[in-house]
Coordinates of C-alpha atoms and ligand atoms in Angstrom, one line a residue:
X124 CA -41.5 -16.0 -91.6
X125 CA -39.7 -13.0 -92.9
X126 CA -41.8 -10.2 -94.4
X127 CA -40.0 -10.2 -97.7
X128 CA -38.7 -13.3 -99.3
X129 CA -36.3 -13.5 -102.1
X130 CA -37.3 -14.7 -105.5
X131 CA -34.2 -16.9 -105.6
X132 CA -35.3 -18.8 -102.5
X133 CA -38.4 -19.9 -104.3
X134 CA -37.0 -20.5 -107.7
X135 CA -34.5 -22.8 -106.2
X136 CA -37.1 -25.0 -104.5
X137 CA -40.1 -24.9 -106.8
X138 CA -40.7 -26.9 -109.9
X139 CA -40.3 -24.2 -112.4
X140 CA -38.9 -26.2 -115.3
X141 CA -42.2 -25.9 -117.0
X142 CA -42.5 -23.7 -120.1
X143 CA -43.7 -20.2 -119.3
X144 CA -47.5 -20.0 -119.3
X145 CA -48.9 -18.4 -122.4
X146 CA -52.1 -16.4 -122.4
X147 CA -53.6 -18.6 -125.1
X148 CA -53.2 -21.7 -122.8
X149 CA -55.6 -20.1 -120.4
X150 CA -59.2 -19.8 -121.5
X151 CA -60.6 -16.3 -120.9
X152 CA -57.5 -15.1 -119.0
X153 CA -57.8 -12.1 -116.6
X154 CA -54.5 -11.0 -118.0
X155 CA -51.7 -12.5 -119.9
X156 CA -48.8 -13.9 -117.7
X157 CA -46.3 -11.3 -116.8
X158 CA -42.7 -11.4 -115.7
X159 CA -42.3 -11.7 -111.9
X160 CA -40.8 -8.8 -110.0
X161 CA -37.1 -9.0 -110.4
X162 CA -35.9 -8.8 -106.9
X163 CA -37.8 -8.7 -103.5
X164 CA -41.3 -10.1 -103.5
X165 CA -44.1 -8.5 -101.6
X166 CA -45.6 -12.0 -100.5
X167 CA -44.6 -15.6 -100.3
X168 CA -46.5 -17.1 -103.2
X169 CA -48.8 -19.9 -102.0
X170 CA -51.8 -22.0 -103.1
X171 CA -54.0 -23.7 -100.6
X172 CA -56.9 -26.1 -101.2
X173 CA -59.3 -28.6 -99.8
X174 CA -57.7 -32.1 -99.4
X175 CA -58.8 -33.2 -102.9
X176 CA -56.8 -30.3 -104.4
X177 CA -53.2 -31.6 -104.4
X178 CA -53.1 -31.4 -108.2
X179 CA -54.9 -28.0 -108.0
X180 CA -52.3 -26.4 -105.7
X181 CA -49.4 -27.8 -107.8
X182 CA -51.0 -26.3 -111.0
X183 CA -51.9 -23.0 -109.4
X184 CA -48.5 -22.6 -107.9
X185 CA -46.7 -23.5 -111.1
X186 CA -48.8 -20.8 -112.8
X187 CA -48.0 -18.3 -110.1
X188 CA -44.3 -18.8 -110.8
X189 CA -45.0 -18.3 -114.4
X190 CA -46.4 -14.9 -113.7
X191 CA -50.0 -15.9 -114.3
X192 CA -52.9 -13.9 -112.8
X193 CA -54.0 -15.2 -109.4
X194 CA -57.6 -16.0 -110.4
X195 CA -56.4 -17.7 -113.6
X196 CA -54.1 -19.9 -111.5
X197 CA -56.8 -21.1 -109.0
X198 CA -59.4 -21.7 -111.7
X199 CA -57.0 -23.8 -113.8
X200 CA -56.2 -25.6 -110.6
X201 CA -59.7 -26.6 -109.7
X202 CA -60.6 -27.4 -113.2
X203 CA -58.5 -30.5 -112.9
X204 CA -60.9 -31.8 -110.3
X205 CA -64.0 -30.6 -112.1
X206 CA -63.0 -32.5 -115.2
X207 CA -62.1 -35.6 -113.3
X208 CA -64.9 -38.2 -113.5
X209 CA -63.5 -40.0 -110.5
X210 CA -64.1 -37.0 -108.1
X211 CA -67.8 -37.4 -107.3
X212 CA -68.0 -34.1 -105.5
X213 CA -67.2 -31.6 -108.2
X214 CA -68.1 -31.0 -111.8
X215 CA -68.2 -33.9 -114.2
X216 CA -68.9 -37.1 -112.2
X217 CA -70.4 -35.2 -109.3
X218 CA -73.2 -37.0 -107.5
X219 CA -76.6 -35.8 -108.6
X220 CA -79.7 -34.3 -106.8
X221 CA -82.7 -36.3 -105.7
X222 CA -83.9 -36.4 -109.3
X223 CA -80.7 -37.9 -110.7
X224 CA -79.6 -34.5 -112.2
X225 CA -76.2 -33.1 -111.6
X226 CA -76.5 -29.4 -110.5
X227 CA -73.3 -27.6 -110.0
X228 CA -72.4 -24.4 -108.0
X229 CA -69.3 -22.2 -108.1
X230 CA -68.1 -18.8 -107.1
X231 CA -64.8 -16.8 -107.3
X232 CA -63.3 -13.5 -106.4
X233 CA -60.4 -11.6 -107.9
X234 CA -58.6 -9.4 -105.4
X235 CA -56.8 -7.1 -107.8
X236 CA -60.0 -6.1 -109.7
X237 CA -62.3 -6.4 -106.7
X238 CA -64.7 -8.5 -108.8
X239 CA -66.9 -11.5 -108.0
X240 CA -68.7 -14.1 -110.0
X241 CA -70.9 -17.1 -109.3
X242 CA -73.2 -19.7 -110.8
X243 CA -75.8 -21.8 -109.0
X244 CA -77.7 -24.9 -110.1
X245 CA -75.9 -25.1 -113.4
X246 CA -76.7 -28.1 -115.5
X247 CA -74.7 -29.7 -118.4
X248 CA -71.5 -27.7 -118.1
X249 CA -68.4 -29.5 -116.8
X250 CA -66.5 -26.5 -115.4
X251 CA -68.8 -24.1 -113.5
X252 CA -65.7 -22.4 -112.0
X253 CA -64.9 -21.2 -115.4
X254 CA -68.4 -20.0 -116.0
X255 CA -68.2 -18.1 -112.7
X256 CA -65.1 -16.4 -113.9
X257 CA -66.9 -15.4 -117.1
X258 CA -69.7 -13.9 -115.0
X259 CA -67.0 -12.0 -113.1
X260 CA -65.1 -10.9 -116.2
X261 CA -67.8 -10.1 -118.7
X262 CA -71.0 -9.0 -116.8
X263 CA -72.3 -6.3 -114.7
X264 CA -73.8 -9.1 -112.5
X265 CA -72.4 -11.4 -109.9
X266 CA -74.7 -14.4 -109.7
X267 CA -76.4 -16.4 -112.5
X268 CA -78.5 -19.5 -111.8
X269 CA -80.1 -22.4 -113.5
X270 CA -81.2 -22.1 -117.1
X271 CA -79.9 -18.6 -117.5
X272 CA -76.5 -19.6 -116.3
X273 CA -76.4 -22.5 -118.8
X274 CA -77.5 -20.3 -121.7
X275 CA -74.8 -17.8 -120.7
X276 CA -72.2 -20.5 -120.8
X277 CA -73.4 -21.8 -124.1
X278 CA -73.0 -18.3 -125.6
X279 CA -69.3 -18.4 -124.7
X280 CA -68.8 -21.7 -126.5
X281 CA -69.2 -24.2 -123.7
X282 CA -70.5 -27.6 -124.7
X283 CA -73.6 -29.0 -123.0
X284 CA -72.9 -32.6 -121.9
X285 CA -74.4 -35.3 -119.7
X286 CA -72.5 -34.9 -116.4
X287 CA -74.0 -38.1 -114.9
X288 CA -71.2 -40.7 -115.1
X289 CA -72.1 -44.4 -114.9
X290 CA -70.6 -44.5 -111.4
X291 CA -72.6 -41.5 -110.2
X292 CA -75.8 -43.0 -111.7
X293 CA -75.3 -46.2 -109.9
X294 CA -74.7 -44.5 -106.6
X295 CA -77.8 -42.4 -107.1
X296 CA -79.9 -45.5 -108.0
X297 CA -78.8 -47.2 -104.8
X298 CA -79.6 -44.2 -102.7
X299 CA -83.1 -44.0 -104.2
X300 CA -83.7 -47.8 -103.8
X301 CA -82.8 -47.7 -100.1
X302 CA -84.4 -44.3 -99.2
X303 CA -87.7 -45.7 -97.9
X304 CA -88.5 -49.3 -97.2
X305 CA -92.2 -48.8 -98.0
X306 CA -91.9 -47.0 -101.3
X307 CA -92.1 -48.7 -104.7
X308 CA -88.4 -49.1 -105.2
X309 CA -87.2 -52.4 -103.7
X310 CA -84.4 -52.0 -101.3
X311 CA -81.0 -53.2 -102.5
X312 CA -79.4 -55.9 -100.2
X313 CA -76.8 -54.7 -97.7
X314 CA -74.1 -56.6 -99.4
X315 CA -74.6 -54.7 -102.6
X316 CA -74.8 -51.4 -100.9
X317 CA -72.3 -48.8 -102.0
X318 CA -70.5 -46.4 -99.6
X319 CA -71.5 -42.9 -100.5
X320 CA -69.5 -39.9 -99.6
X321 CA -72.3 -37.4 -99.1
X322 CA -70.4 -34.2 -99.4
X323 CA -67.3 -32.8 -101.2
X324 CA -66.2 -29.7 -102.9
X325 CA -63.0 -28.0 -103.8
X326 CA -61.8 -24.6 -102.7
X327 CA -58.6 -23.0 -103.7
X328 CA -57.0 -19.8 -102.7
X329 CA -53.7 -18.3 -104.0
X330 CA -51.3 -15.4 -103.4
X331 CA -48.9 -14.2 -106.1
X332 CA -45.4 -12.9 -105.4
X333 CA -46.9 -9.4 -105.9
X334 CA -49.4 -10.1 -103.1
X335 CA -52.4 -10.4 -105.3
X336 CA -55.0 -12.8 -104.0
X337 CA -58.0 -14.8 -105.4
X338 CA -60.3 -17.6 -104.4
X339 CA -62.6 -20.1 -106.0
X340 CA -65.0 -22.8 -104.8
X341 CA -66.7 -25.3 -107.0
X342 CA -69.0 -28.3 -106.1
X343 CA -71.7 -30.6 -107.1
X344 CA -73.2 -29.7 -103.7
X345 CA -74.7 -32.2 -101.3
X346 CA -75.5 -35.5 -102.9
X347 CA -79.2 -36.2 -103.5
X348 CA -80.1 -32.7 -102.5
X349 CA -83.7 -31.3 -103.2
X350 CA -83.6 -30.2 -106.8
X351 CA -82.8 -26.5 -107.0
X352 CA -81.0 -26.5 -103.6
X353 CA -78.0 -24.2 -103.8
X354 CA -75.4 -24.5 -101.1
X355 CA -72.7 -22.2 -99.7
X356 CA -70.1 -22.7 -102.5
X357 CA -71.6 -20.2 -105.0
X358 CA -72.4 -17.6 -102.3
X359 CA -69.9 -14.8 -102.1
X360 CA -68.8 -14.5 -98.5
X361 CA -69.8 -18.0 -97.6
X362 CA -68.2 -20.5 -100.1
X363 CA -65.3 -18.1 -100.6
X364 CA -64.2 -14.5 -100.2
X365 CA -61.2 -12.4 -101.1
X366 CA -60.2 -9.0 -100.0
X367 CA -56.9 -8.1 -101.7
X368 CA -55.8 -5.9 -98.8
X369 CA -56.2 -8.8 -96.3
X370 CA -56.5 -12.3 -97.6
X371 CA -58.9 -15.0 -98.9
X372 CA -60.8 -17.8 -97.3
X373 CA -63.0 -20.7 -98.5
X374 CA -65.0 -23.6 -97.2
X375 CA -66.0 -27.2 -97.8
X376 CA -68.6 -29.2 -95.8
X377 CA -72.1 -28.7 -94.8
X378 CA -73.0 -25.5 -96.7
X379 CA -76.2 -24.6 -94.8
X380 CA -74.1 -24.3 -91.6
X381 CA -71.6 -22.0 -93.3
X382 CA -74.2 -19.7 -95.0
X383 CA -75.6 -18.6 -91.7
X384 CA -72.2 -17.3 -90.5
X385 CA -71.0 -16.0 -93.9
X386 CA -68.0 -18.1 -93.0
X387 CA -65.5 -17.1 -95.7
X388 CA -66.2 -13.3 -95.2
X389 CA -66.0 -13.8 -91.4
X390 CA -62.6 -15.6 -91.7
X391 CA -61.2 -12.7 -93.8
X392 CA -62.6 -10.2 -91.2
X393 CA -60.8 -12.1 -88.4
X394 CA -57.6 -11.9 -90.4
X395 CA -58.2 -8.1 -90.9
X396 CA -58.1 -7.9 -87.1
X397 CA -54.7 -9.4 -87.2
X398 CA -55.5 -13.1 -86.6
X399 CA -53.4 -15.7 -88.3
X400 CA -55.2 -17.7 -91.0
X401 CA -55.4 -20.9 -88.8
X402 CA -56.8 -19.0 -85.8
X403 CA -59.2 -17.1 -88.1
X404 CA -60.6 -20.4 -89.4
X405 CA -61.0 -21.8 -85.9
X406 CA -62.8 -18.7 -84.7
X407 CA -65.3 -19.0 -87.6
X408 CA -65.9 -22.6 -86.7
X409 CA -66.7 -21.5 -83.1
X410 CA -69.3 -19.2 -84.5
X411 CA -70.8 -22.0 -86.5
X412 CA -71.2 -24.1 -83.4
X413 CA -72.8 -21.2 -81.6
X414 CA -75.4 -20.9 -84.5
X415 CA -76.1 -24.6 -84.8
X416 CA -79.7 -25.6 -84.0
X417 CA -80.0 -28.4 -81.5
X418 CA -81.2 -31.0 -84.0
X419 CA -77.8 -30.8 -85.5
X420 CA -75.9 -31.4 -82.3
X421 CA -75.1 -34.7 -80.6
X422 CA -75.9 -35.3 -77.0
X423 CA -72.4 -34.0 -76.2
X424 CA -73.1 -30.7 -77.9
X425 CA -70.9 -31.3 -80.9
X426 CA -72.1 -30.8 -84.4
X427 CA -73.2 -33.9 -86.3
X428 CA -71.7 -32.6 -89.6
X429 CA -68.4 -31.6 -90.9
X430 CA -67.2 -28.3 -92.0
X431 CA -63.7 -26.9 -92.9
X432 CA -62.2 -23.5 -93.6
X433 CA -59.0 -22.7 -95.5
X434 CA -57.3 -19.3 -95.5
X435 CA -54.3 -17.3 -96.8
X436 CA -53.3 -13.8 -95.9
X437 CA -51.6 -11.0 -97.9
X438 CA -48.1 -12.1 -96.8
X439 CA -48.7 -15.7 -98.0
X440 CA -49.2 -17.2 -94.6
X441 CA -51.9 -19.9 -94.7
X442 CA -53.8 -22.3 -92.6
X443 CA -57.0 -24.4 -92.3
X444 CA -59.3 -25.7 -89.6
X445 CA -62.2 -28.2 -89.4
X446 CA -64.6 -29.3 -86.8
X447 CA -62.9 -32.7 -86.5
X448 CA -59.4 -33.7 -87.5
X449 CA -58.8 -33.5 -91.2
X450 CA -56.4 -32.5 -93.9
X451 CA -55.9 -29.9 -96.6
X452 CA -53.6 -29.3 -99.5
X453 CA -51.0 -26.6 -99.8
X454 CA -48.0 -25.5 -102.0
X455 CA -45.8 -23.4 -99.8
X456 CA -43.1 -22.9 -102.3
X457 CA -41.3 -26.2 -101.5
X458 CA -43.8 -28.8 -102.4
X459 CA -47.5 -29.6 -102.7
X460 CA -48.5 -31.8 -99.8
X461 CA -51.3 -32.6 -97.5
X462 CA -51.2 -31.1 -94.0
X463 CA -53.3 -31.6 -90.9
X464 CA -56.0 -29.1 -90.2
X465 CA -56.4 -27.5 -86.8
X466 CA -59.7 -28.6 -85.3
X467 CA -62.2 -27.9 -82.6
X468 CA -63.0 -31.4 -81.4
X469 CA -60.9 -34.6 -81.3
X470 CA -63.7 -37.0 -82.1
X471 CA -67.0 -36.8 -84.0
X472 CA -70.2 -36.1 -82.1
X473 CA -71.6 -39.1 -80.2
X474 CA -74.9 -40.4 -81.6
X475 CA -77.9 -40.4 -79.4
Ligands
LIG1655 N1 -70.3 -27.1 -99.2 C1 -70.9 -28.0 -100.2 C2 -72.4 -27.6 -100.2 O1 -73.0 -27.5 -99.2 C3 -70.8 -29.4 -100.0 C4 -69.4 -29.8 -99.5 O2 -68.5 -29.1 -99.4 O3 -69.4 -31.0 -99.2 O4 -73.0 -27.5 -101.3

C-alpha cells in the first residue's frame, strides 16, 4: 500500500453521497465535522469491527469522509448495535446476568486528545459507549461503575429503561431452568431448549484521513455472569486501546483471558515494534495461550474458549486474528464487508 493516498481515490469509491454530518446530529461531539485535507492524506481512512459490526463500519466510515472526529465516528457506529434489540450481546436486548439483570460495560479511547473513558456494570442505559465517551469528555476520571455510572448518565439526560427484551428474558429463564437438575426450577424439555450464544460484543476502531485514531468496545458481557462481574470490554488496555502515534486494537471473546495479557495494549505495543496489525493480533493470542490455566485447555492443549483481536495502524492498515477461524467487518474505502480473520488453530479444542 502506498504511504500516501489521494483523496480522489477514496471519494471515487466510497459512498459519500450522504449529506455532510452536522455537529448537532452527533450527541456530545468531540468536535464538529471539519473539511477533509484538500490534497494528500496522511492515512488511508478505515473502520474495523467485530463481525457483528458491518453497519457500524459503514456508519463510521461515512462519518470519517464527512470530516467527523474519529471517536464520534466509532461511537455512532457501535450505537447501531447497542440500540438493536436483536443483538443479544450488546446494549438493549443484551443477555442478562445470573439474576436476570442486564449489566453493560464499555470503554473508549480518543487518540488525538489522549483521553480514555469507561463504564462498568451499568444498568438501565441503552448506550454505554456514549456514557463512556461522556466520562472521557467531561470528567477528570476514567472509569465509573454501577450506580454511580447510572446516576452520571441520568445527569446528562439519558433515560433509564428496562433493557431486558422479551427474547433475552426467555433465554435467561431457560438457562435458569436447566442450570441444575436438582434445584427447584423444573428443567425445560430438550425440544424446547433455546440455543444460547454465550458471548458477544462489538469493538470498532477507526483511522481518519489525517491519521487520527480511536477505539471503542461495548458489551453486555458474558451471559448469565455473576452479578457485578465486569469483563475486559471496559478495561482500558484490555477491551480496547489507542495510541495516536501507533494504532488501535480491541477484542471480543472470553474477557478473563484477555484481561490477563492486557491484550489491546499488547497488540498496540507489538505494532509499535513494527508488526503489521494482523501479526500483532496473532502474537497477542499466542501470549493468551501461554497464560491459559490448564482447566481451560483441551487435551490437545488448545483453549476451550474463543477470543478475537482487531487492529488498525497509523497508516490505515488493518487486520484481525482469532484462536479459531472467524470473521470481522472492515470498511477499507471501497466497501464494508466481512473478511476472514487470521487464526492460531484450524479446529476448536477437542473435548475430554
Ligand atoms: N469480552 C466480553 C466479556 O468478556 C464478552 C464477549 O466479547 O463475548 O465481557
